[in-house]
Amino acid sequence: MSVVYEQPLVSNGYALSSAPDRLGRLVPSDPATPMNALREQYRAQGYLWLRGFLERKRVLAFRRRYFETMLPTGLIAPDGDLTAGLYSGQPFDRDLHNRLLMEVVRSAAFEAFCLDERIWRFYEAFLDGPVYLHKRKILRSSLPGTQSSTAAHYDLIYLRGGTSSVCTSWIPIGDVPVQMGGLVYLEGSHAIGQQMEAEFAAKNATLSPEEQVSAYNRNMTEGGWVSKNLPEMAERFNTRWLIADYAAGDMMVHSAHMIHASTVNQHPSQIRLSTDIRYQRVRDEIDARWGQHWSLDDML
């Protein structure tokens, strides 16, 4: 389905084209669909957008808990609804923010959120066996108007030390309409990512084992990104960027080769909050570098 979006979406200074052949909508999947059909959709699309997969009330409760934690930093408007996560618009204590963020990431509450029984039971069925949740779990917030965005990349660049069948779940912690950014996916790019990775493997063959798995080796672009220029990528590969109005309770599942990025949060006052976590089969090789909690300077 093509879409023309009235307000230009921006990522790292580049405005995505609203032309119907360059911008489209993600195709939602019903979590109640038989597992074989969901697997087929995943193989065909490189992603599943599971609408209403998680209990909305539980997602919003964790959102409120996060912003309660951040109140002492001055980041949050103190007289607003904490679940809304309204930005104060004032300078805040970034050092304190980062310390509290790392506390949240290491907390039992966050671990329990990521180990929601619905999630791990889904993955046991989807991957056909006992599953492992990577300890490194990323919690991201995006302030209104922040101009930097996650550049286009595919996750295997950062997970080469393990299995290529690892799955990413991106979970919006709160409603994330298109206006607030969220993830955008390059349509059909799971095949492009596989081709790119095969080319990188050939180039990396003469490097040491440590360098071969690194997203920062001499054959990679800055930070392991494919590109910051999303419009150019859509033209180069003759495809579209797919967008969505995400809701609290939704869960994305995408392959390690699926190219994705984010756009600027254009909401006037609300902070976007999300987490991205990785599941895989226990029996498959696990990237040991992901066996530690996420930190802001871990270079992964």
Short mmCIF file of C-alpha atoms in Angstrom, two decimals:
data_model
loop_
_atom_site.label_atom_id
_atom_site.label_comp_id
_atom_site.label_asym_id
_atom_site.label_seq_id
_atom_site.Cartn_x
_atom_site.Cartn_y
_atom_site.Cartn_z
CA MET A 1 0.00 0.00 0.00
CA SER A 2 1.43 3.38 -1.04
CA VAL A 3 1.00 6.48 1.05
CA VAL A 4 1.52 10.18 0.61
CA TYR A 5 2.42 11.71 3.99
CA GLU A 6 1.69 15.43 4.26
CA GLN A 7 4.44 16.36 6.76
CA PRO A 8 7.92 15.51 5.40
CA LEU A 9 9.73 12.85 7.40
CA VAL A 10 13.34 13.73 8.13
CA SER A 11 16.30 11.52 9.04
CA ASN A 12 19.75 13.00 9.68
CA GLY A 13 18.89 16.10 7.67
CA TYR A 14 17.43 14.24 4.67
CA ALA A 15 13.71 14.52 3.91
CA LEU A 16 12.10 11.30 2.74
CA SER A 17 10.24 11.63 -0.54
CA SER A 18 6.46 11.42 -0.19
CA ALA A 19 6.13 10.02 -3.73
CA PRO A 20 4.04 6.82 -3.71
CA ASP A 21 6.89 4.80 -5.23
CA ARG A 22 9.29 5.86 -2.47
CA LEU A 23 7.10 5.80 0.65
CA GLY A 24 4.68 3.09 1.76
CA ARG A 25 3.05 1.48 4.79
CA LEU A 26 4.13 -1.57 6.73
CA VAL A 27 1.79 -4.54 6.41
CA PRO A 28 0.37 -5.50 9.83
CA SER A 29 0.14 -9.10 11.00
CA ASP A 30 -2.49 -10.54 13.31
CA PRO A 31 -0.73 -12.31 16.23
CA ALA A 32 -3.50 -14.93 16.11
CA THR A 33 -2.46 -16.00 12.60
CA PRO A 34 -1.20 -19.63 12.47
CA MET A 35 2.55 -19.80 13.06
CA ASN A 36 3.35 -21.33 9.67
CA ALA A 37 1.66 -18.37 7.97
CA LEU A 38 3.58 -15.90 10.16
CA ARG A 39 6.85 -17.62 9.27
CA GLU A 40 5.98 -17.34 5.58
CA GLN A 41 5.19 -13.63 5.95
CA TYR A 42 8.50 -13.14 7.74
CA ARG A 43 10.45 -14.93 4.99
CA ALA A 44 8.70 -12.91 2.30
CA GLN A 45 8.84 -9.48 3.99
CA GLY A 46 11.81 -9.67 6.38
CA TYR A 47 9.56 -8.43 9.22
CA LEU A 48 6.35 -8.94 11.16
CA TRP A 49 4.36 -6.06 12.62
CA LEU A 50 2.37 -7.76 15.37
CA ARG A 51 -0.44 -5.37 16.24
CA GLY A 52 -1.65 -5.46 19.84
CA PHE A 53 0.69 -8.31 20.71
CA LEU A 54 1.48 -7.16 24.26
CA GLU A 55 -0.85 -5.99 26.99
CA ARG A 56 -1.19 -2.24 26.43
CA LYS A 57 -1.66 -1.53 30.14
CA ARG A 58 1.61 -3.22 31.01
CA VAL A 59 3.54 -1.34 28.32
CA LEU A 60 2.19 2.02 29.52
CA ALA A 61 2.95 1.11 33.15
CA PHE A 62 6.61 0.60 32.26
CA ARG A 63 6.59 3.88 30.31
CA ARG A 64 5.32 5.70 33.39
CA ARG A 65 7.92 3.98 35.59
CA TYR A 66 10.71 5.10 33.25
CA PHE A 67 9.65 8.74 33.28
CA GLU A 68 9.15 8.71 37.06
CA THR A 69 12.77 7.57 37.31
CA MET A 70 13.87 10.47 35.10
CA LEU A 71 12.05 13.22 37.04
CA PRO A 72 15.13 14.27 39.09
CA THR A 73 17.06 15.04 35.88
CA GLY A 74 14.77 17.91 34.83
CA LEU A 75 14.03 16.13 31.53
CA ILE A 76 10.32 15.64 32.20
CA ALA A 77 7.64 18.30 32.64
CA PRO A 78 6.83 17.81 36.35
CA ASP A 79 3.22 18.97 36.12
CA GLY A 80 2.24 16.73 33.20
CA ASP A 81 0.96 13.17 32.91
CA LEU A 82 4.08 11.06 33.46
CA THR A 83 2.74 8.34 31.17
CA ALA A 84 2.63 10.92 28.39
CA GLY A 85 6.33 11.62 28.86
CA LEU A 86 6.22 15.33 28.14
CA TYR A 87 9.58 17.03 27.61
CA SER A 88 10.29 19.93 29.95
CA GLY A 89 11.94 21.90 27.15
CA GLN A 90 14.60 23.01 29.64
CA PRO A 91 18.27 22.10 30.07
CA PHE A 92 18.55 18.87 32.07
CA ASP A 93 21.24 17.00 33.96
CA ARG A 94 22.55 14.69 31.24
CA ASP A 95 25.08 12.94 33.48
CA LEU A 96 22.36 12.04 35.95
CA HIS A 97 20.10 11.01 33.07
CA ASN A 98 22.74 8.61 31.74
CA ARG A 99 23.38 7.11 35.19
CA LEU A 100 19.67 6.55 35.78
CA LEU A 101 19.26 5.11 32.27
CA MET A 102 21.92 2.51 33.00
CA GLU A 103 20.16 1.68 36.28
CA VAL A 104 16.88 1.11 34.44
CA VAL A 105 18.60 -1.07 31.82
CA ARG A 106 20.02 -3.27 34.60
CA SER A 107 16.83 -3.39 36.64
CA ALA A 108 14.71 -6.46 37.31
CA ALA A 109 11.67 -4.49 36.09
CA PHE A 110 13.19 -3.97 32.64
CA GLU A 111 14.35 -7.59 32.48
CA ALA A 112 10.83 -8.74 33.32
CA PHE A 113 9.38 -6.45 30.66
CA CYS A 114 11.68 -7.94 28.00
CA LEU A 115 10.95 -11.46 29.25
CA ASP A 116 7.19 -11.05 29.05
CA GLU A 117 5.80 -14.56 28.72
CA ARG A 118 4.00 -13.62 25.51
CA ILE A 119 7.33 -12.70 23.92
CA TRP A 120 9.36 -15.76 24.83
CA ARG A 121 6.48 -18.15 24.12
CA PHE A 122 6.05 -16.54 20.69
CA TYR A 123 9.74 -16.99 19.92
CA GLU A 124 9.79 -20.60 21.12
CA ALA A 125 7.02 -21.35 18.64
CA PHE A 126 8.39 -19.12 15.87
CA LEU A 127 11.96 -20.48 16.12
CA ASP A 128 10.86 -24.01 17.04
CA GLY A 129 12.86 -24.54 20.22
CA PRO A 130 14.05 -23.05 23.53
CA VAL A 131 15.14 -19.43 23.12
CA TYR A 132 17.74 -17.09 24.55
CA LEU A 133 17.28 -13.36 25.20
CA HIS A 134 20.49 -11.41 24.66
CA LYS A 135 21.58 -9.67 27.84
CA ARG A 136 22.45 -6.51 25.90
CA LYS A 137 19.06 -4.78 25.61
CA ILE A 138 18.80 -1.20 24.33
CA LEU A 139 16.39 1.40 25.70
CA ARG A 140 16.11 4.51 23.55
CA SER A 141 14.39 7.84 24.04
CA SER A 142 14.08 10.58 21.43
CA LEU A 143 13.34 14.17 22.39
CA PRO A 144 11.08 16.32 20.23
CA GLY A 145 13.06 18.04 17.48
CA THR A 146 16.34 16.17 18.04
CA GLN A 147 17.93 16.21 14.58
CA SER A 148 20.11 13.09 14.80
CA SER A 149 18.46 9.78 13.94
CA THR A 150 19.55 6.16 13.72
CA ALA A 151 21.13 5.74 10.28
CA ALA A 152 20.19 2.93 7.90
CA HIS A 153 21.75 -0.39 8.90
CA TYR A 154 21.02 -4.08 9.34
CA ASP A 155 21.57 -5.70 12.73
CA LEU A 156 23.87 -8.56 11.71
CA ILE A 157 26.65 -5.98 11.22
CA TYR A 158 26.77 -5.80 15.03
CA LEU A 159 26.02 -9.48 15.70
CA ARG A 160 28.43 -11.29 13.37
CA GLY A 161 29.88 -13.36 16.21
CA GLY A 162 26.68 -15.42 16.45
CA THR A 163 23.91 -16.89 14.34
CA SER A 164 22.42 -14.99 11.41
CA SER A 165 18.97 -16.25 12.40
CA VAL A 166 18.83 -13.96 15.45
CA CYS A 167 15.61 -11.91 15.51
CA THR A 168 15.18 -8.34 16.71
CA SER A 169 12.05 -7.20 18.51
CA TRP A 170 11.53 -3.46 18.40
CA ILE A 171 8.88 -2.49 20.95
CA PRO A 172 7.39 1.01 21.12
CA ILE A 173 6.90 1.89 24.79
CA GLY A 174 3.92 4.12 24.20
CA ASP A 175 2.06 5.16 21.07
CA VAL A 176 4.44 6.18 18.28
CA PRO A 177 2.54 7.69 15.35
CA VAL A 178 4.49 8.49 12.18
CA GLN A 179 4.96 12.05 13.40
CA MET A 180 7.08 10.79 16.31
CA GLY A 181 9.54 8.92 14.13
CA GLY A 182 9.81 5.27 15.09
CA LEU A 183 11.42 2.72 12.82
CA VAL A 184 11.18 2.83 9.05
CA TYR A 185 12.04 -0.22 6.95
CA LEU A 186 13.46 -0.42 3.43
CA GLU A 187 11.02 -2.63 1.56
CA GLY A 188 12.50 -5.94 0.42
CA SER A 189 15.85 -5.11 1.99
CA HIS A 190 16.35 -8.42 3.80
CA ALA A 191 17.61 -9.69 0.43
CA ILE A 192 19.79 -6.57 -0.02
CA GLY A 193 21.25 -7.04 3.46
CA GLN A 194 22.12 -10.67 2.71
CA GLN A 195 23.93 -9.63 -0.45
CA MET A 196 25.80 -6.85 1.35
CA GLU A 197 26.85 -9.20 4.13
CA ALA A 198 28.16 -11.74 1.62
CA GLU A 199 30.23 -8.99 -0.01
CA PHE A 200 31.58 -7.85 3.36
CA ALA A 201 32.44 -11.46 4.29
CA ALA A 202 34.53 -11.77 1.14
CA LYS A 203 36.30 -8.46 1.81
CA ASN A 204 36.88 -9.35 5.46
CA ALA A 205 38.33 -12.81 4.76
CA THR A 206 41.94 -11.64 5.21
CA LEU A 207 41.27 -9.85 8.51
CA SER A 208 41.82 -11.33 11.96
CA PRO A 209 38.83 -13.15 13.54
CA GLU A 210 38.27 -10.19 15.88
CA GLU A 211 38.24 -7.70 13.00
CA GLN A 212 35.99 -9.89 10.85
CA VAL A 213 33.11 -9.64 13.31
CA SER A 214 33.63 -5.94 14.03
CA ALA A 215 31.22 -3.35 12.63
CA TYR A 216 34.12 -0.89 12.71
CA ASN A 217 36.71 -2.73 10.61
CA ARG A 218 38.42 -1.14 7.60
CA ASN A 219 35.83 -2.46 5.12
CA MET A 220 32.83 -0.94 6.91
CA THR A 221 31.34 2.51 6.66
CA GLU A 222 31.21 4.82 9.68
CA GLY A 223 29.65 3.02 12.64
CA GLY A 224 28.65 0.05 10.49
CA TRP A 225 25.88 2.08 8.86
CA VAL A 226 24.77 1.45 5.31
CA SER A 227 23.90 5.13 4.81
CA LYS A 228 22.53 8.26 6.48
CA ASN A 229 20.91 9.33 3.19
CA LEU A 230 17.60 7.47 3.20
CA PRO A 231 16.12 9.11 0.07
CA GLU A 232 19.22 8.17 -1.96
CA MET A 233 18.92 4.56 -0.78
CA ALA A 234 15.30 4.31 -1.94
CA GLU A 235 16.37 5.58 -5.37
CA ARG A 236 19.47 3.40 -5.56
CA PHE A 237 17.58 0.19 -4.80
CA ASN A 238 14.37 1.30 -6.55
CA THR A 239 12.23 0.61 -3.51
CA ARG A 240 10.28 2.35 -0.73
CA TRP A 241 10.68 3.22 2.91
CA LEU A 242 7.82 1.69 4.89
CA ILE A 243 6.32 3.64 7.79
CA ALA A 244 3.67 2.92 10.42
CA ASP A 245 1.59 4.41 13.20
CA TYR A 246 2.73 2.18 16.06
CA ALA A 247 0.70 1.74 19.24
CA ALA A 248 1.60 0.64 22.75
CA GLY A 249 1.26 -3.14 22.68
CA ASP A 250 2.66 -3.55 19.16
CA MET A 251 5.85 -5.53 18.58
CA MET A 252 8.02 -5.54 15.49
CA VAL A 253 10.03 -8.65 14.62
CA HIS A 254 12.68 -8.20 11.94
CA SER A 255 15.45 -10.29 10.49
CA ALA A 256 19.12 -9.59 11.07
CA HIS A 257 19.46 -8.58 7.40
CA MET A 258 16.48 -6.17 7.23
CA ILE A 259 17.63 -2.58 6.64
CA HIS A 260 15.96 -0.04 8.89
CA ALA A 261 16.44 3.44 10.34
CA SER A 262 14.57 6.05 12.35
CA THR A 263 13.26 9.54 11.67
CA VAL A 264 13.06 12.73 13.71
CA ASN A 265 10.49 12.99 16.48
CA GLN A 266 8.33 15.88 15.23
CA HIS A 267 5.86 15.85 18.12
CA PRO A 268 5.83 19.27 19.82
CA SER A 269 6.26 17.95 23.37
CA GLN A 270 6.20 14.15 23.72
CA ILE A 271 9.26 11.94 24.14
CA ARG A 272 9.45 8.77 22.08
CA LEU A 273 10.51 5.69 24.07
CA SER A 274 11.29 2.23 22.73
CA THR A 275 13.42 -0.83 23.29
CA ASP A 276 15.11 -3.20 20.89
CA ILE A 277 15.93 -6.68 22.12
CA ARG A 278 17.21 -9.85 20.44
CA TYR A 279 16.01 -13.43 20.67
CA GLN A 280 17.50 -16.55 19.12
CA ARG A 281 17.51 -20.30 19.62
CA VAL A 282 19.63 -21.45 22.55
CA ARG A 283 21.20 -24.17 20.40
CA ASP A 284 22.58 -21.67 17.85
CA GLU A 285 25.86 -19.81 18.23
CA ILE A 286 25.59 -16.76 20.50
CA ASP A 287 27.65 -13.59 20.00
CA ALA A 288 29.60 -13.37 23.27
CA ARG A 289 29.92 -9.59 22.94
CA TRP A 290 26.18 -9.33 23.64
CA GLY A 291 26.54 -11.13 26.97
CA GLN A 292 26.93 -7.86 28.91
CA HIS A 293 24.40 -5.15 29.73
CA TRP A 294 24.15 -2.34 27.18
CA SER A 295 26.19 0.75 28.00
CA LEU A 296 26.42 4.03 26.12
CA ASP A 297 30.10 3.51 25.26
CA ASP A 298 30.21 -0.20 24.46
CA MET A 299 30.81 0.40 20.71
CA LEU A 300 28.26 -2.15 19.51
#
